[in-house]
Coordinates of C-alpha atoms in Angstrom, one line a residue:
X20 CA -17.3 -9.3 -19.3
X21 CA -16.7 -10.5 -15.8
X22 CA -14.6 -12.9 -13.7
X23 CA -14.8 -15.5 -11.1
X24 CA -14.1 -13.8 -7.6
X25 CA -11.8 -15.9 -5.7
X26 CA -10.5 -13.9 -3.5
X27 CA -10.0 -10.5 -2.7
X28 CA -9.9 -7.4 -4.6
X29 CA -8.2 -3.9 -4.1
X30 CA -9.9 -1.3 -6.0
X31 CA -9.1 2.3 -7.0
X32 CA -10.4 4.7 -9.1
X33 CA -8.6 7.2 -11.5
X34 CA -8.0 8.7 -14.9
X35 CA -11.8 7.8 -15.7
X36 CA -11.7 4.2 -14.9
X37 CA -11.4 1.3 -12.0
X38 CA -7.9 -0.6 -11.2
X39 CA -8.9 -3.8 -9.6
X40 CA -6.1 -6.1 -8.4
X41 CA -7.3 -10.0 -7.5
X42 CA -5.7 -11.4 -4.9
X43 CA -5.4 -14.7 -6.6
X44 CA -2.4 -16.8 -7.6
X45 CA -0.8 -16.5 -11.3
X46 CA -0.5 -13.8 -13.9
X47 CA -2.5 -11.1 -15.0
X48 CA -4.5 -10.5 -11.9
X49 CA -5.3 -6.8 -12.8
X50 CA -9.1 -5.4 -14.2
X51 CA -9.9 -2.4 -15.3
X52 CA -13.6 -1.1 -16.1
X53 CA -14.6 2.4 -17.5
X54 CA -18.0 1.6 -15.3
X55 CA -17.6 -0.8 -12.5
X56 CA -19.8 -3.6 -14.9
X57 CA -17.7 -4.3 -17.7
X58 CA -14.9 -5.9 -16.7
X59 CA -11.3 -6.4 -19.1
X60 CA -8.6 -8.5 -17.7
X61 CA -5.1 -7.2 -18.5
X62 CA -1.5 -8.4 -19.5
X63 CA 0.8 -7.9 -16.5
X64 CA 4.7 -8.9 -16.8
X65 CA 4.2 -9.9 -12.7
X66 CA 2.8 -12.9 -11.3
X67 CA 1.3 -12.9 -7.8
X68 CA -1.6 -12.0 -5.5
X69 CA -2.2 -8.1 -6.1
X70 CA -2.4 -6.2 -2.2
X71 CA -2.8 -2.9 -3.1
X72 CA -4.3 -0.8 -6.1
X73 CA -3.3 3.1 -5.7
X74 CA -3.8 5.7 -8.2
X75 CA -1.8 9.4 -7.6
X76 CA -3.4 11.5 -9.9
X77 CA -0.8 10.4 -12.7
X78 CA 0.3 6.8 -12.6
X79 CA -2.0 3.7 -11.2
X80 CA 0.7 1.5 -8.6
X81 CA -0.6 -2.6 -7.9
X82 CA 1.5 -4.0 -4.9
X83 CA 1.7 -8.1 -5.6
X84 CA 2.8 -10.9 -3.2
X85 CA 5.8 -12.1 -5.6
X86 CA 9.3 -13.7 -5.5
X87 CA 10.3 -11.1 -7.7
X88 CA 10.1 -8.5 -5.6
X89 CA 8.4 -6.3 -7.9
X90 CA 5.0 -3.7 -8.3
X91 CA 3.3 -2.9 -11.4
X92 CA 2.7 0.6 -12.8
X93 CA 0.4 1.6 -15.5
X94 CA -0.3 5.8 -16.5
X95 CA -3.4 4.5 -17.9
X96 CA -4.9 1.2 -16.4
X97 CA -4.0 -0.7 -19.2
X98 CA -0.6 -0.7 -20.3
X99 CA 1.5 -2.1 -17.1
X100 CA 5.5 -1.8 -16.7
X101 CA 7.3 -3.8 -13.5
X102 CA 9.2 -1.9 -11.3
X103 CA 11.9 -3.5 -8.6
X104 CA 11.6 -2.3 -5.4
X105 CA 14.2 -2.8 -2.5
X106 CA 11.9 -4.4 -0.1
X107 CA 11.0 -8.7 -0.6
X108 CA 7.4 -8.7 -1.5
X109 CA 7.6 -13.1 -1.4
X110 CA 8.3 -12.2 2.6
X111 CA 4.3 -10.8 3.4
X112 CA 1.9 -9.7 1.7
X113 CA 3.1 -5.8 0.7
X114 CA 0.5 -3.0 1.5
X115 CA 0.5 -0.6 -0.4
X116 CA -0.8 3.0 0.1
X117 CA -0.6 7.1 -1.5
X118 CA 0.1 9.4 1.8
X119 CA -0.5 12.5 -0.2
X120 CA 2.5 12.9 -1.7
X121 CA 4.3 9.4 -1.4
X122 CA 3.7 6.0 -2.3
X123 CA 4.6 3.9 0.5
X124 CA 5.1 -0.1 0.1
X125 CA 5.1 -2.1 3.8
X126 CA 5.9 -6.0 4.3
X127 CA 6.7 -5.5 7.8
X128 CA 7.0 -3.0 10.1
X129 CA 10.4 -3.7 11.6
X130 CA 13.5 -3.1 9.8
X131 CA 14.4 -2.5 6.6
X132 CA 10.7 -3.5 4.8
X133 CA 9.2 -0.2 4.1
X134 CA 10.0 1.4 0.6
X135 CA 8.7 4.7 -0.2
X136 CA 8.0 6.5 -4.2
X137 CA 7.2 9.8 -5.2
X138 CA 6.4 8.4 -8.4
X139 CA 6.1 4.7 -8.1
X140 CA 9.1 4.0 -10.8
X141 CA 12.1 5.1 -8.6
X142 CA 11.9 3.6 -4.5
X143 CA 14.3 3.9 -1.6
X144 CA 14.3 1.7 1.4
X145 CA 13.7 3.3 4.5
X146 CA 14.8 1.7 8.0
X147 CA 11.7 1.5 10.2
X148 CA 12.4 1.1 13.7
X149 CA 10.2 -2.4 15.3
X150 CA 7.7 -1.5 17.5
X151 CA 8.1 -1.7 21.3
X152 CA 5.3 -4.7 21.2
X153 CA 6.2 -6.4 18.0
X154 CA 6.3 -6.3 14.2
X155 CA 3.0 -6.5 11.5
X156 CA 3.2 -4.9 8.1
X157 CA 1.6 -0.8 7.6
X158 CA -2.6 -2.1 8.1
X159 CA -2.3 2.0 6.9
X160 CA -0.2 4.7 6.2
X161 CA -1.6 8.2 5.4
X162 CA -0.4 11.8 6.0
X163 CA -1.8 14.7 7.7
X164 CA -0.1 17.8 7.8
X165 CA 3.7 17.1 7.3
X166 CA 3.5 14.0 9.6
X167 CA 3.3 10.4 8.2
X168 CA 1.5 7.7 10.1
X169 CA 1.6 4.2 9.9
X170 CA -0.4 1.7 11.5
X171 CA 0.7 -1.6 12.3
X172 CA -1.5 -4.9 11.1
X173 CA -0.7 -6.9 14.4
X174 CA -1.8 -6.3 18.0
X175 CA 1.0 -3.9 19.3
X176 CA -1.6 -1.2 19.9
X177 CA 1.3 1.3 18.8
X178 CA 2.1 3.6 15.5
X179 CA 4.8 5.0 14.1
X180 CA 5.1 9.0 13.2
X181 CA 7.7 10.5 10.9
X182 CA 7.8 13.4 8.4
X183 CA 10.9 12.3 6.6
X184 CA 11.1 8.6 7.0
X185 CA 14.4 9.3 8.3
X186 CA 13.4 9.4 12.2
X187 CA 10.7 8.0 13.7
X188 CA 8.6 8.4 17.3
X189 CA 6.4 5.5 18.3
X190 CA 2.8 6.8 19.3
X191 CA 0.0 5.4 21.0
X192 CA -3.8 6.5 22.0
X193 CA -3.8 8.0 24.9
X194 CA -2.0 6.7 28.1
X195 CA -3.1 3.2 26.7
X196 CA -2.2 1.1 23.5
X197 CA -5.0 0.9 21.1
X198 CA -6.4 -2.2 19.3
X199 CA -6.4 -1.4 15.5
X200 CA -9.2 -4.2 15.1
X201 CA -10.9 -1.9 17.4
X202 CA -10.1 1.2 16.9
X203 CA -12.9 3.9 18.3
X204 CA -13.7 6.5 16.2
X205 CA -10.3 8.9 16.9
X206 CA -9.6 12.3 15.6
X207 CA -6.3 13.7 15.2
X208 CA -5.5 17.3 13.4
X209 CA -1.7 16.3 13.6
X210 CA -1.4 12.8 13.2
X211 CA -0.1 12.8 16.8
X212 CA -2.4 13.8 19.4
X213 CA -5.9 11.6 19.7

């Protein structure tokens, strides 16, 4: 069977099937399909928009826009269990992404609204500086080599670097800020130097 698209949806694949979350308003806003054509809607405790759909290797993690402050996890697309996290998901729309070995939850990127998971049950609130030119949840967060980047959604230009989510340096493409809505193709081996 399929369903009405309304809005968006975030779609990842794992353990032999597709996780789509709807961004739509009300309960049970999560799909799975063994194919991509047969569609089955599934019970989720959370209501909300879904913003993210991540699977790890072991446990499928659906980021929703709530007042509940709350993700979903599931070890096999179709049984879901809420999980708090320390971050206010009814403040923007959460992002949520897997850098390699973290899951890593965003509302903002100033203070205090990034939450990181190793397993998407237990999650610790990590103090992200602002950036110089202004705030914007993580448009991205991914990991190459021990460094964590994360890239704002508004037009500061600027990212953030850290391998511990403990300290942070603010980065930006060469001697000039970069436009994420207009990002060149960019290479970087270190997830510092483009």
């Amino acid at each position: 069977t399929g369903f009405a698209l309304s809005g968006a949806l975030y779609v990842c694949w794992g353990n032999g099937l597709f996780v789509a979350g709807r961004y739509a308003a009300g309960t049970n806003n999560i799909y799975t399909s063994p194919d991509g054509i047969t569609w089955t809607q599934r019970t989720v405790a959370v209501s909300g928009h879904s913003t993210g759909a991540v699977w790890n290797g072991s446990v499928f993690v659906v980021a929703t826009w709530n007042a509940t402050n709350r993700v979903v996890t599931s070890p096999d697309g179709i049984t879901w269990t809420a999980r708090s996290v320390p971050v206010n998901t009814a403040d923007v729309a959460p992002a949520l992404h897997w850098a390699d070995d973290l899951f890593v939850l965003a509302v903002s990127a100033s203070s205090d609204k990034v939450a990181t998971s190793p397993d998407g049950t237990t999650w610790t609130l990590r103090t992200v500086p602002a950036l110089a030119s202004g705030g914007g949840h993580a448009k991205a967060t991914l990991k190459i080599g021990s460094t964590y980047s994360m890239l704002p959604e508004s037009a500061t230009f600027r990212f953030l670097t850290t391998s511990d989510f403990s300290s942070f340096t603010q980065q930006s493409y060469g001697a000039t800020n970069f436009p994420i809505g207009a990002l060149p193709a960019s290479i970087a081996t270190d997830g510092t130097t483009w």
